[in-house]
């Protein structure tokens, strides 16, 4: 006589397969999010300098990036009058 299959074996197999599927999906999502970069169109700055079009990295690789970003935000908040566009008459 043949032994009936245990229910625990099939349940364990399905749990392991679900874990593998979730792991593969999470790895694929992380790779797509970190690889996004943006294209900056050619433009003319406020001082009249021409900037060629280029690809901007999505994440800075510098260890001081967060410190510089925070300083920059505070600087522009403290000196609002320096960066308002003057109306030419």
Short mmCIF file of C-alpha atoms in Angstrom, two decimals:
data_model
loop_
_atom_site.label_atom_id
_atom_site.label_comp_id
_atom_site.label_asym_id
_atom_site.label_seq_id
_atom_site.Cartn_x
_atom_site.Cartn_y
_atom_site.Cartn_z
CA UNK A 1 0.00 0.00 0.00
CA UNK A 2 1.11 3.48 -0.79
CA UNK A 3 1.50 5.99 2.00
CA UNK A 4 -0.62 9.17 1.62
CA UNK A 5 1.36 12.40 1.13
CA UNK A 6 1.74 14.50 4.19
CA UNK A 7 0.08 17.87 4.21
CA UNK A 8 3.03 19.45 6.06
CA UNK A 9 5.46 18.69 3.21
CA UNK A 10 3.36 20.47 0.59
CA UNK A 11 2.76 23.42 2.93
CA UNK A 12 6.47 23.77 3.64
CA UNK A 13 7.26 23.64 -0.07
CA UNK A 14 4.73 26.38 -0.87
CA UNK A 15 6.09 28.62 1.92
CA UNK A 16 9.66 28.20 0.62
CA UNK A 17 8.57 28.97 -2.96
CA UNK A 18 6.72 32.12 -1.85
CA UNK A 19 9.83 33.25 0.03
CA UNK A 20 12.00 32.75 -3.06
CA UNK A 21 9.54 34.66 -5.24
CA UNK A 22 9.35 37.60 -2.81
CA UNK A 23 13.15 37.68 -2.56
CA UNK A 24 13.58 37.80 -6.35
CA UNK A 25 10.99 40.58 -6.70
CA UNK A 26 12.61 42.68 -3.98
CA UNK A 27 16.05 42.37 -5.59
CA UNK A 28 14.71 43.38 -9.01
CA UNK A 29 12.93 46.43 -7.54
CA UNK A 30 16.07 47.67 -5.78
CA UNK A 31 18.12 47.54 -8.97
CA UNK A 32 15.62 49.53 -11.02
CA UNK A 33 15.20 52.29 -8.43
CA UNK A 34 18.89 52.94 -7.85
CA UNK A 35 19.75 53.08 -11.54
CA UNK A 36 17.51 55.94 -12.55
CA UNK A 37 19.27 59.06 -13.78
CA UNK A 38 17.94 62.21 -15.40
CA UNK A 39 18.90 64.18 -18.49
CA UNK A 40 19.46 67.91 -18.13
CA UNK A 41 18.62 69.87 -21.28
CA UNK A 42 21.03 72.51 -22.58
CA UNK A 43 20.24 75.88 -21.03
CA UNK A 44 21.56 79.37 -20.32
CA UNK A 45 22.26 80.31 -16.70
CA UNK A 46 21.29 83.55 -14.96
CA UNK A 47 24.73 84.99 -15.69
CA UNK A 48 24.49 84.16 -19.40
CA UNK A 49 26.72 81.07 -19.42
CA UNK A 50 25.68 78.26 -21.78
CA UNK A 51 25.49 74.77 -20.21
CA UNK A 52 25.57 71.74 -22.49
CA UNK A 53 23.06 68.92 -22.02
CA UNK A 54 24.27 66.09 -19.80
CA UNK A 55 23.12 63.11 -17.72
CA UNK A 56 22.85 63.78 -14.00
CA UNK A 57 23.49 60.92 -11.57
CA UNK A 58 20.52 60.12 -9.34
CA UNK A 59 22.56 59.66 -6.15
CA UNK A 60 25.72 61.49 -5.16
CA UNK A 61 28.74 59.28 -4.46
CA UNK A 62 30.41 61.84 -2.21
CA UNK A 63 30.51 61.11 1.54
CA UNK A 64 29.87 64.81 2.30
CA UNK A 65 26.84 65.07 0.02
CA UNK A 66 24.23 65.34 2.79
CA UNK A 67 26.24 67.98 4.66
CA UNK A 68 26.62 70.10 1.52
CA UNK A 69 22.93 69.74 0.61
CA UNK A 70 21.84 70.91 4.06
CA UNK A 71 24.24 73.87 3.95
CA UNK A 72 23.02 74.84 0.51
CA UNK A 73 19.36 74.80 1.56
CA UNK A 74 20.11 77.01 4.56
CA UNK A 75 22.22 79.38 2.45
CA UNK A 76 19.49 79.97 -0.08
CA UNK A 77 16.94 80.49 2.70
CA UNK A 78 19.18 83.08 4.42
CA UNK A 79 20.03 85.00 1.22
CA UNK A 80 16.73 85.15 -0.65
CA UNK A 81 17.27 88.70 -1.86
CA UNK A 82 20.47 87.79 -3.72
CA UNK A 83 18.70 85.33 -5.99
CA UNK A 84 15.54 87.19 -6.97
CA UNK A 85 15.40 88.04 -10.63
CA UNK A 86 15.62 91.75 -11.29
CA UNK A 87 13.13 93.24 -13.72
CA UNK A 88 14.82 94.96 -16.64
CA UNK A 89 13.18 98.22 -17.59
#
